[in-house]
């Protein structure tokens, strides 16, 4: 019994004080260490450690959640270390913004926006305090079902279209447009749509590029967008496919930080006015 306790103290010390080193271990070694911990100190204690200190994220998630995200975005969900590396790619945003600031003289009236499913976020801002950061990140990403760009009241155009479909109950329209189908489904079940607007005051080409990067990062198979976006500027002429997706990853991360600052407000049919303009 004493020997087991000594082993327990040793592995607790190892994890507590050498966490940075453990993050550098190869994935196979990380999994092996988890197996050893389970065998030596028992599942109950290991469970407590994983809950209190996020061991499964520090060592690398053994069973990754199944998603349709790009490889670059999926990589950020594999460990705390990968998640923390997102901002290392912020230079891509700087290059993109700098190019459009100096070469794009069109009017800066546009912004980007996301449509999210409130059944998935479920009050994420308040829940985030008791969640692991990777769970917050994954929840936010999974809730996004549409990425767009526009100006003025453009996001509400989707809701106005869905409102018309809701009243007409046209199954053909719902079959052709999964975005409208999801919005109508939410409304029929007494839920709303979450709208997040950001990156305000940018040009149309800038907004197009950001939209394209986020769509590529999330993947069309995850979204209700029916086509990929269009790139302009340095992202089109110099960025590789991987860099474009990484640009999208950084933008999505920054949108998460914005999202967590505000309470959720679900948009219902009552919020939609027929006199909205595009």
PDB file of C-alpha atoms in Angstrom:
ATOM      1  CA  UNK A   1       0.000   0.000   0.000  1.00  0.00           C
ATOM      2  CA  UNK A   2       2.831   2.360   0.915  1.00  0.00           C
ATOM      3  CA  UNK A   3       4.536   1.596  -2.387  1.00  0.00           C
ATOM      4  CA  UNK A   4       1.390   2.499  -4.330  1.00  0.00           C
ATOM      5  CA  UNK A   5       1.057   5.762  -2.418  1.00  0.00           C
ATOM      6  CA  UNK A   6       4.673   6.629  -3.197  1.00  0.00           C
ATOM      7  CA  UNK A   7       4.065   5.938  -6.888  1.00  0.00           C
ATOM      8  CA  UNK A   8       0.978   8.122  -6.717  1.00  0.00           C
ATOM      9  CA  UNK A   9       2.865  11.024  -5.165  1.00  0.00           C
ATOM     10  CA  UNK A  10       5.626  10.649  -7.742  1.00  0.00           C
ATOM     11  CA  UNK A  11       3.283  10.838 -10.742  1.00  0.00           C
ATOM     12  CA  UNK A  12       1.304  13.715  -9.219  1.00  0.00           C
ATOM     13  CA  UNK A  13       4.561  15.606  -8.739  1.00  0.00           C
ATOM     14  CA  UNK A  14       5.647  14.752 -12.266  1.00  0.00           C
ATOM     15  CA  UNK A  15       2.427  16.066 -13.779  1.00  0.00           C
ATOM     16  CA  UNK A  16       2.206  19.146 -11.553  1.00  0.00           C
ATOM     17  CA  UNK A  17       5.757  20.400 -11.990  1.00  0.00           C
ATOM     18  CA  UNK A  18       6.732  19.102 -15.400  1.00  0.00           C
ATOM     19  CA  UNK A  19       3.544  19.870 -17.308  1.00  0.00           C
ATOM     20  CA  UNK A  20       5.406  21.905 -19.919  1.00  0.00           C
ATOM     21  CA  UNK A  21       7.750  18.984 -20.525  1.00  0.00           C
ATOM     22  CA  UNK A  22       4.882  16.538 -20.844  1.00  0.00           C
ATOM     23  CA  UNK A  23       3.299  18.672 -23.543  1.00  0.00           C
ATOM     24  CA  UNK A  24       6.411  18.126 -25.635  1.00  0.00           C
ATOM     25  CA  UNK A  25       6.240  14.354 -25.436  1.00  0.00           C
ATOM     26  CA  UNK A  26       5.292  12.459 -28.604  1.00  0.00           C
ATOM     27  CA  UNK A  27       1.649  11.410 -28.725  1.00  0.00           C
ATOM     28  CA  UNK A  28       2.514   7.727 -28.231  1.00  0.00           C
ATOM     29  CA  UNK A  29       4.524   8.521 -25.095  1.00  0.00           C
ATOM     30  CA  UNK A  30       1.685  10.666 -23.775  1.00  0.00           C
ATOM     31  CA  UNK A  31      -0.788   7.822 -24.204  1.00  0.00           C
ATOM     32  CA  UNK A  32       1.640   5.402 -22.563  1.00  0.00           C
ATOM     33  CA  UNK A  33       1.965   7.669 -19.545  1.00  0.00           C
ATOM     34  CA  UNK A  34      -1.818   7.829 -19.192  1.00  0.00           C
ATOM     35  CA  UNK A  35      -1.945   4.027 -19.253  1.00  0.00           C
ATOM     36  CA  UNK A  36       0.752   3.840 -16.558  1.00  0.00           C
ATOM     37  CA  UNK A  37      -1.066   6.378 -14.428  1.00  0.00           C
ATOM     38  CA  UNK A  38      -4.280   4.422 -14.752  1.00  0.00           C
ATOM     39  CA  UNK A  39      -2.589   1.160 -13.829  1.00  0.00           C
ATOM     40  CA  UNK A  40      -0.567   2.436 -10.896  1.00  0.00           C
ATOM     41  CA  UNK A  41      -2.763   5.005  -9.160  1.00  0.00           C
ATOM     42  CA  UNK A  42      -6.183   3.743 -10.225  1.00  0.00           C
ATOM     43  CA  UNK A  43      -8.991   5.237 -12.300  1.00  0.00           C
ATOM     44  CA  UNK A  44     -10.748   7.240  -9.517  1.00  0.00           C
ATOM     45  CA  UNK A  45      -7.647   9.278  -8.698  1.00  0.00           C
ATOM     46  CA  UNK A  46      -6.730   9.641 -12.354  1.00  0.00           C
ATOM     47  CA  UNK A  47     -10.247  10.937 -13.047  1.00  0.00           C
ATOM     48  CA  UNK A  48      -9.879  13.545 -10.310  1.00  0.00           C
ATOM     49  CA  UNK A  49      -6.572  14.665 -11.760  1.00  0.00           C
ATOM     50  CA  UNK A  50      -7.987  14.906 -15.279  1.00  0.00           C
ATOM     51  CA  UNK A  51     -10.937  16.960 -14.035  1.00  0.00           C
ATOM     52  CA  UNK A  52      -8.961  19.339 -11.857  1.00  0.00           C
ATOM     53  CA  UNK A  53      -5.920  19.937 -14.016  1.00  0.00           C
ATOM     54  CA  UNK A  54      -6.999  19.060 -17.558  1.00  0.00           C
ATOM     55  CA  UNK A  55      -4.491  16.251 -17.927  1.00  0.00           C
ATOM     56  CA  UNK A  56      -6.115  14.852 -21.049  1.00  0.00           C
ATOM     57  CA  UNK A  57      -5.607  18.166 -22.847  1.00  0.00           C
ATOM     58  CA  UNK A  58      -2.055  18.686 -21.629  1.00  0.00           C
ATOM     59  CA  UNK A  59      -0.986  15.258 -22.781  1.00  0.00           C
ATOM     60  CA  UNK A  60      -3.088  15.272 -25.922  1.00  0.00           C
ATOM     61  CA  UNK A  61      -6.662  14.070 -26.217  1.00  0.00           C
ATOM     62  CA  UNK A  62      -6.696  10.292 -26.601  1.00  0.00           C
ATOM     63  CA  UNK A  63     -10.110  10.135 -28.271  1.00  0.00           C
ATOM     64  CA  UNK A  64     -10.554  13.221 -30.400  1.00  0.00           C
ATOM     65  CA  UNK A  65     -14.119  14.418 -31.073  1.00  0.00           C
ATOM     66  CA  UNK A  66     -15.287  13.730 -34.610  1.00  0.00           C
ATOM     67  CA  UNK A  67     -15.637  16.920 -36.665  1.00  0.00           C
ATOM     68  CA  UNK A  68     -15.630  18.080 -40.267  1.00  0.00           C
ATOM     69  CA  UNK A  69     -13.160  20.862 -39.559  1.00  0.00           C
ATOM     70  CA  UNK A  70      -9.989  21.414 -41.553  1.00  0.00           C
ATOM     71  CA  UNK A  71      -6.799  19.732 -40.340  1.00  0.00           C
ATOM     72  CA  UNK A  72      -5.483  23.116 -39.191  1.00  0.00           C
ATOM     73  CA  UNK A  73      -8.510  23.804 -37.007  1.00  0.00           C
ATOM     74  CA  UNK A  74      -8.685  20.238 -35.733  1.00  0.00           C
ATOM     75  CA  UNK A  75      -5.047  20.566 -34.656  1.00  0.00           C
ATOM     76  CA  UNK A  76      -5.958  23.326 -32.189  1.00  0.00           C
ATOM     77  CA  UNK A  77      -8.337  20.949 -30.398  1.00  0.00           C
ATOM     78  CA  UNK A  78      -5.741  18.273 -29.731  1.00  0.00           C
ATOM     79  CA  UNK A  79      -3.954  19.828 -26.751  1.00  0.00           C
ATOM     80  CA  UNK A  80      -3.556  22.964 -24.671  1.00  0.00           C
ATOM     81  CA  UNK A  81      -0.219  23.567 -26.337  1.00  0.00           C
ATOM     82  CA  UNK A  82      -1.768  23.515 -29.808  1.00  0.00           C
ATOM     83  CA  UNK A  83      -4.594  25.780 -28.691  1.00  0.00           C
ATOM     84  CA  UNK A  84      -2.122  28.272 -27.197  1.00  0.00           C
ATOM     85  CA  UNK A  85      -0.246  28.371 -30.506  1.00  0.00           C
ATOM     86  CA  UNK A  86      -3.159  29.953 -32.398  1.00  0.00           C
ATOM     87  CA  UNK A  87      -1.976  33.505 -31.821  1.00  0.00           C
ATOM     88  CA  UNK A  88       1.446  32.584 -33.212  1.00  0.00           C
ATOM     89  CA  UNK A  89      -0.205  32.830 -36.616  1.00  0.00           C
ATOM     90  CA  UNK A  90      -1.569  36.338 -35.997  1.00  0.00           C
ATOM     91  CA  UNK A  91       1.066  37.644 -38.401  1.00  0.00           C
ATOM     92  CA  UNK A  92      -1.154  36.304 -41.196  1.00  0.00           C
ATOM     93  CA  UNK A  93      -3.935  38.644 -40.090  1.00  0.00           C
ATOM     94  CA  UNK A  94      -1.450  41.516 -39.939  1.00  0.00           C
ATOM     95  CA  UNK A  95      -0.205  40.819 -43.468  1.00  0.00           C
ATOM     96  CA  UNK A  96      -3.759  40.575 -44.756  1.00  0.00           C
ATOM     97  CA  UNK A  97      -4.936  43.772 -43.018  1.00  0.00           C
ATOM     98  CA  UNK A  98      -1.829  45.721 -44.020  1.00  0.00           C
ATOM     99  CA  UNK A  99      -2.272  44.834 -47.683  1.00  0.00           C
ATOM    100  CA  UNK A 100      -5.908  45.938 -47.767  1.00  0.00           C
ATOM    101  CA  UNK A 101      -5.151  49.114 -45.833  1.00  0.00           C
ATOM    102  CA  UNK A 102      -2.530  50.212 -48.378  1.00  0.00           C
ATOM    103  CA  UNK A 103      -3.934  48.792 -51.624  1.00  0.00           C
ATOM    104  CA  UNK A 104      -7.711  48.662 -51.210  1.00  0.00           C
ATOM    105  CA  UNK A 105      -9.210  52.145 -51.381  1.00  0.00           C
ATOM    106  CA  UNK A 106     -12.846  51.084 -51.627  1.00  0.00           C
ATOM    107  CA  UNK A 107     -15.370  52.126 -49.004  1.00  0.00           C
ATOM    108  CA  UNK A 108     -14.991  50.439 -45.648  1.00  0.00           C
ATOM    109  CA  UNK A 109     -18.625  49.748 -44.873  1.00  0.00           C
ATOM    110  CA  UNK A 110     -18.546  45.986 -44.485  1.00  0.00           C
ATOM    111  CA  UNK A 111     -18.215  43.441 -41.709  1.00  0.00           C
ATOM    112  CA  UNK A 112     -18.329  39.705 -41.154  1.00  0.00           C
ATOM    113  CA  UNK A 113     -20.892  37.770 -39.187  1.00  0.00           C
ATOM    114  CA  UNK A 114     -21.659  34.316 -37.857  1.00  0.00           C
ATOM    115  CA  UNK A 115     -24.984  32.572 -37.302  1.00  0.00           C
ATOM    116  CA  UNK A 116     -24.939  30.158 -34.359  1.00  0.00           C
ATOM    117  CA  UNK A 117     -27.187  27.477 -32.906  1.00  0.00           C
ATOM    118  CA  UNK A 118     -28.178  28.360 -29.299  1.00  0.00           C
ATOM    119  CA  UNK A 119     -28.910  24.722 -28.479  1.00  0.00           C
ATOM    120  CA  UNK A 120     -25.181  24.078 -28.722  1.00  0.00           C
ATOM    121  CA  UNK A 121     -23.852  27.224 -27.060  1.00  0.00           C
ATOM    122  CA  UNK A 122     -26.459  26.946 -24.293  1.00  0.00           C
ATOM    123  CA  UNK A 123     -25.392  30.130 -22.524  1.00  0.00           C
ATOM    124  CA  UNK A 124     -21.694  29.586 -23.253  1.00  0.00           C
ATOM    125  CA  UNK A 125     -20.565  32.858 -21.692  1.00  0.00           C
ATOM    126  CA  UNK A 126     -21.791  31.808 -18.245  1.00  0.00           C
ATOM    127  CA  UNK A 127     -20.830  28.156 -18.623  1.00  0.00           C
ATOM    128  CA  UNK A 128     -17.311  28.951 -19.827  1.00  0.00           C
ATOM    129  CA  UNK A 129     -16.125  29.742 -16.308  1.00  0.00           C
ATOM    130  CA  UNK A 130     -16.498  26.105 -15.294  1.00  0.00           C
ATOM    131  CA  UNK A 131     -15.382  24.560 -18.601  1.00  0.00           C
ATOM    132  CA  UNK A 132     -11.964  23.698 -19.939  1.00  0.00           C
ATOM    133  CA  UNK A 133     -10.808  26.179 -22.564  1.00  0.00           C
ATOM    134  CA  UNK A 134     -10.750  23.523 -25.268  1.00  0.00           C
ATOM    135  CA  UNK A 135     -14.336  22.556 -24.472  1.00  0.00           C
ATOM    136  CA  UNK A 136     -15.318  26.221 -24.794  1.00  0.00           C
ATOM    137  CA  UNK A 137     -13.486  26.445 -28.116  1.00  0.00           C
ATOM    138  CA  UNK A 138     -15.087  23.270 -29.475  1.00  0.00           C
ATOM    139  CA  UNK A 139     -18.576  24.304 -28.339  1.00  0.00           C
ATOM    140  CA  UNK A 140     -18.239  27.671 -30.057  1.00  0.00           C
ATOM    141  CA  UNK A 141     -17.017  26.119 -33.301  1.00  0.00           C
ATOM    142  CA  UNK A 142     -19.719  23.462 -33.374  1.00  0.00           C
ATOM    143  CA  UNK A 143     -22.431  26.072 -32.852  1.00  0.00           C
ATOM    144  CA  UNK A 144     -21.467  28.031 -35.989  1.00  0.00           C
ATOM    145  CA  UNK A 145     -23.640  27.061 -38.934  1.00  0.00           C
ATOM    146  CA  UNK A 146     -23.124  29.997 -41.302  1.00  0.00           C
ATOM    147  CA  UNK A 147     -20.313  32.456 -42.086  1.00  0.00           C
ATOM    148  CA  UNK A 148     -21.123  35.637 -43.989  1.00  0.00           C
ATOM    149  CA  UNK A 149     -20.110  39.155 -44.952  1.00  0.00           C
ATOM    150  CA  UNK A 150     -22.142  42.222 -45.670  1.00  0.00           C
ATOM    151  CA  UNK A 151     -23.108  45.702 -44.616  1.00  0.00           C
ATOM    152  CA  UNK A 152     -26.045  47.368 -42.922  1.00  0.00           C
ATOM    153  CA  UNK A 153     -28.783  44.810 -42.190  1.00  0.00           C
ATOM    154  CA  UNK A 154     -27.456  42.045 -44.442  1.00  0.00           C
ATOM    155  CA  UNK A 155     -27.556  39.298 -41.744  1.00  0.00           C
ATOM    156  CA  UNK A 156     -31.263  39.899 -41.239  1.00  0.00           C
ATOM    157  CA  UNK A 157     -31.957  39.104 -44.885  1.00  0.00           C
ATOM    158  CA  UNK A 158     -31.455  35.407 -44.084  1.00  0.00           C
ATOM    159  CA  UNK A 159     -33.908  35.691 -41.221  1.00  0.00           C
ATOM    160  CA  UNK A 160     -36.458  37.518 -43.355  1.00  0.00           C
ATOM    161  CA  UNK A 161     -36.201  34.781 -46.000  1.00  0.00           C
ATOM    162  CA  UNK A 162     -36.644  32.130 -43.319  1.00  0.00           C
ATOM    163  CA  UNK A 163     -39.666  34.020 -41.994  1.00  0.00           C
ATOM    164  CA  UNK A 164     -41.324  33.854 -45.416  1.00  0.00           C
ATOM    165  CA  UNK A 165     -40.579  30.137 -45.666  1.00  0.00           C
ATOM    166  CA  UNK A 166     -41.964  29.613 -42.169  1.00  0.00           C
ATOM    167  CA  UNK A 167     -45.261  31.154 -43.212  1.00  0.00           C
ATOM    168  CA  UNK A 168     -45.450  29.357 -46.559  1.00  0.00           C
ATOM    169  CA  UNK A 169     -44.073  26.016 -45.330  1.00  0.00           C
ATOM    170  CA  UNK A 170     -42.538  25.342 -48.750  1.00  0.00           C
ATOM    171  CA  UNK A 171     -40.624  22.027 -48.458  1.00  0.00           C
ATOM    172  CA  UNK A 172     -38.755  22.591 -51.727  1.00  0.00           C
ATOM    173  CA  UNK A 173     -37.104  25.751 -50.433  1.00  0.00           C
ATOM    174  CA  UNK A 174     -36.100  24.015 -47.206  1.00  0.00           C
ATOM    175  CA  UNK A 175     -34.590  21.134 -49.144  1.00  0.00           C
ATOM    176  CA  UNK A 176     -32.520  23.475 -51.321  1.00  0.00           C
ATOM    177  CA  UNK A 177     -31.244  25.757 -48.559  1.00  0.00           C
ATOM    178  CA  UNK A 178     -30.020  24.026 -45.369  1.00  0.00           C
ATOM    179  CA  UNK A 179     -29.419  27.395 -43.716  1.00  0.00           C
ATOM    180  CA  UNK A 180     -33.080  28.377 -43.995  1.00  0.00           C
ATOM    181  CA  UNK A 181     -34.118  24.860 -42.992  1.00  0.00           C
ATOM    182  CA  UNK A 182     -32.128  25.087 -39.765  1.00  0.00           C
ATOM    183  CA  UNK A 183     -33.449  28.549 -38.909  1.00  0.00           C
ATOM    184  CA  UNK A 184     -37.041  27.427 -39.493  1.00  0.00           C
ATOM    185  CA  UNK A 185     -36.424  24.298 -37.416  1.00  0.00           C
ATOM    186  CA  UNK A 186     -35.142  26.420 -34.520  1.00  0.00           C
ATOM    187  CA  UNK A 187     -38.152  28.713 -34.682  1.00  0.00           C
ATOM    188  CA  UNK A 188     -40.611  25.832 -34.810  1.00  0.00           C
ATOM    189  CA  UNK A 189     -39.092  24.512 -31.609  1.00  0.00           C
ATOM    190  CA  UNK A 190     -39.369  27.869 -29.851  1.00  0.00           C
ATOM    191  CA  UNK A 191     -35.675  28.694 -30.175  1.00  0.00           C
ATOM    192  CA  UNK A 192     -33.922  31.528 -31.986  1.00  0.00           C
ATOM    193  CA  UNK A 193     -30.787  32.305 -33.992  1.00  0.00           C
ATOM    194  CA  UNK A 194     -27.643  33.804 -32.491  1.00  0.00           C
ATOM    195  CA  UNK A 195     -25.957  36.534 -34.527  1.00  0.00           C
ATOM    196  CA  UNK A 196     -22.362  37.666 -34.014  1.00  0.00           C
ATOM    197  CA  UNK A 197     -21.075  40.624 -36.021  1.00  0.00           C
ATOM    198  CA  UNK A 198     -17.393  41.603 -36.013  1.00  0.00           C
ATOM    199  CA  UNK A 199     -14.529  43.146 -37.997  1.00  0.00           C
ATOM    200  CA  UNK A 200     -16.655  46.196 -38.713  1.00  0.00           C
ATOM    201  CA  UNK A 201     -15.450  48.993 -40.971  1.00  0.00           C
ATOM    202  CA  UNK A 202     -13.563  46.950 -43.565  1.00  0.00           C
ATOM    203  CA  UNK A 203     -13.761  46.858 -47.357  1.00  0.00           C
ATOM    204  CA  UNK A 204     -15.826  44.401 -49.351  1.00  0.00           C
ATOM    205  CA  UNK A 205     -12.749  42.499 -50.585  1.00  0.00           C
ATOM    206  CA  UNK A 206     -11.338  42.359 -47.060  1.00  0.00           C
ATOM    207  CA  UNK A 207     -14.623  40.934 -45.749  1.00  0.00           C
ATOM    208  CA  UNK A 208     -14.760  38.456 -48.652  1.00  0.00           C
ATOM    209  CA  UNK A 209     -11.291  37.183 -47.789  1.00  0.00           C
ATOM    210  CA  UNK A 210     -12.040  36.806 -44.077  1.00  0.00           C
ATOM    211  CA  UNK A 211     -15.244  34.990 -44.917  1.00  0.00           C
ATOM    212  CA  UNK A 212     -13.408  32.619 -47.269  1.00  0.00           C
ATOM    213  CA  UNK A 213     -10.701  31.886 -44.695  1.00  0.00           C
ATOM    214  CA  UNK A 214     -13.196  31.045 -41.941  1.00  0.00           C
ATOM    215  CA  UNK A 215     -15.246  28.863 -44.291  1.00  0.00           C
ATOM    216  CA  UNK A 216     -12.124  26.954 -45.318  1.00  0.00           C
ATOM    217  CA  UNK A 217     -11.089  26.521 -41.682  1.00  0.00           C
ATOM    218  CA  UNK A 218     -14.483  25.218 -40.570  1.00  0.00           C
ATOM    219  CA  UNK A 219     -15.175  23.233 -43.738  1.00  0.00           C
ATOM    220  CA  UNK A 220     -18.240  23.270 -45.979  1.00  0.00           C
ATOM    221  CA  UNK A 221     -19.328  19.909 -44.582  1.00  0.00           C
ATOM    222  CA  UNK A 222     -19.770  21.559 -41.188  1.00  0.00           C
ATOM    223  CA  UNK A 223     -21.520  24.699 -42.408  1.00  0.00           C
ATOM    224  CA  UNK A 224     -24.752  25.473 -44.225  1.00  0.00           C
ATOM    225  CA  UNK A 225     -22.834  27.736 -46.629  1.00  0.00           C
ATOM    226  CA  UNK A 226     -23.300  26.291 -50.096  1.00  0.00           C
ATOM    227  CA  UNK A 227     -20.099  27.581 -51.695  1.00  0.00           C
ATOM    228  CA  UNK A 228     -16.541  28.445 -50.767  1.00  0.00           C
ATOM    229  CA  UNK A 229     -15.456  32.056 -50.461  1.00  0.00           C
ATOM    230  CA  UNK A 230     -13.264  34.272 -52.642  1.00  0.00           C
ATOM    231  CA  UNK A 231      -9.820  35.551 -51.689  1.00  0.00           C
ATOM    232  CA  UNK A 232      -8.324  38.932 -52.527  1.00  0.00           C
ATOM    233  CA  UNK A 233      -4.991  40.611 -51.970  1.00  0.00           C
ATOM    234  CA  UNK A 234      -2.002  38.920 -50.354  1.00  0.00           C
ATOM    235  CA  UNK A 235      -4.117  35.970 -49.207  1.00  0.00           C
ATOM    236  CA  UNK A 236      -4.848  35.200 -52.849  1.00  0.00           C
ATOM    237  CA  UNK A 237      -1.460  35.925 -54.376  1.00  0.00           C
ATOM    238  CA  UNK A 238       0.981  34.692 -51.712  1.00  0.00           C
ATOM    239  CA  UNK A 239      -0.717  32.610 -49.011  1.00  0.00           C
ATOM    240  CA  UNK A 240      -0.642  28.843 -49.296  1.00  0.00           C
ATOM    241  CA  UNK A 241      -3.801  26.797 -48.731  1.00  0.00           C
ATOM    242  CA  UNK A 242      -2.587  26.011 -45.223  1.00  0.00           C
ATOM    243  CA  UNK A 243      -1.923  29.683 -44.469  1.00  0.00           C
ATOM    244  CA  UNK A 244      -5.401  30.641 -45.651  1.00  0.00           C
ATOM    245  CA  UNK A 245      -6.947  28.124 -43.284  1.00  0.00           C
ATOM    246  CA  UNK A 246      -4.700  29.301 -40.452  1.00  0.00           C
ATOM    247  CA  UNK A 247      -5.872  32.839 -41.155  1.00  0.00           C
ATOM    248  CA  UNK A 248      -9.404  31.547 -40.669  1.00  0.00           C
ATOM    249  CA  UNK A 249      -8.436  29.807 -37.428  1.00  0.00           C
ATOM    250  CA  UNK A 250      -7.042  33.021 -35.937  1.00  0.00           C
ATOM    251  CA  UNK A 251     -10.115  34.988 -37.018  1.00  0.00           C
ATOM    252  CA  UNK A 252     -12.435  32.404 -35.449  1.00  0.00           C
ATOM    253  CA  UNK A 253     -10.447  32.504 -32.222  1.00  0.00           C
ATOM    254  CA  UNK A 254     -10.793  36.277 -32.068  1.00  0.00           C
ATOM    255  CA  UNK A 255     -14.519  35.941 -32.669  1.00  0.00           C
ATOM    256  CA  UNK A 256     -14.715  33.548 -29.730  1.00  0.00           C
ATOM    257  CA  UNK A 257     -13.155  36.176 -27.461  1.00  0.00           C
ATOM    258  CA  UNK A 258     -15.734  38.708 -28.652  1.00  0.00           C
ATOM    259  CA  UNK A 259     -18.577  36.228 -28.240  1.00  0.00           C
ATOM    260  CA  UNK A 260     -17.714  35.526 -24.613  1.00  0.00           C
ATOM    261  CA  UNK A 261     -18.124  39.203 -23.701  1.00  0.00           C
ATOM    262  CA  UNK A 262     -21.858  39.373 -24.352  1.00  0.00           C
ATOM    263  CA  UNK A 263     -24.993  37.558 -23.232  1.00  0.00           C
ATOM    264  CA  UNK A 264     -26.778  35.478 -25.826  1.00  0.00           C
ATOM    265  CA  UNK A 265     -29.805  36.997 -27.545  1.00  0.00           C
ATOM    266  CA  UNK A 266     -31.857  34.659 -29.689  1.00  0.00           C
ATOM    267  CA  UNK A 267     -33.492  36.252 -32.724  1.00  0.00           C
ATOM    268  CA  UNK A 268     -37.086  35.098 -33.129  1.00  0.00           C
ATOM    269  CA  UNK A 269     -39.606  35.738 -35.945  1.00  0.00           C
ATOM    270  CA  UNK A 270     -40.924  38.667 -33.915  1.00  0.00           C
ATOM    271  CA  UNK A 271     -37.564  40.382 -34.369  1.00  0.00           C
ATOM    272  CA  UNK A 272     -37.840  40.267 -38.160  1.00  0.00           C
ATOM    273  CA  UNK A 273     -39.315  43.243 -39.977  1.00  0.00           C
ATOM    274  CA  UNK A 274     -40.605  42.999 -43.530  1.00  0.00           C
ATOM    275  CA  UNK A 275     -39.261  46.452 -44.320  1.00  0.00           C
ATOM    276  CA  UNK A 276     -35.620  45.484 -43.828  1.00  0.00           C
ATOM    277  CA  UNK A 277     -33.409  46.334 -46.775  1.00  0.00           C
ATOM    278  CA  UNK A 278     -30.272  44.673 -48.005  1.00  0.00           C
TER     279      UNK A 278
END
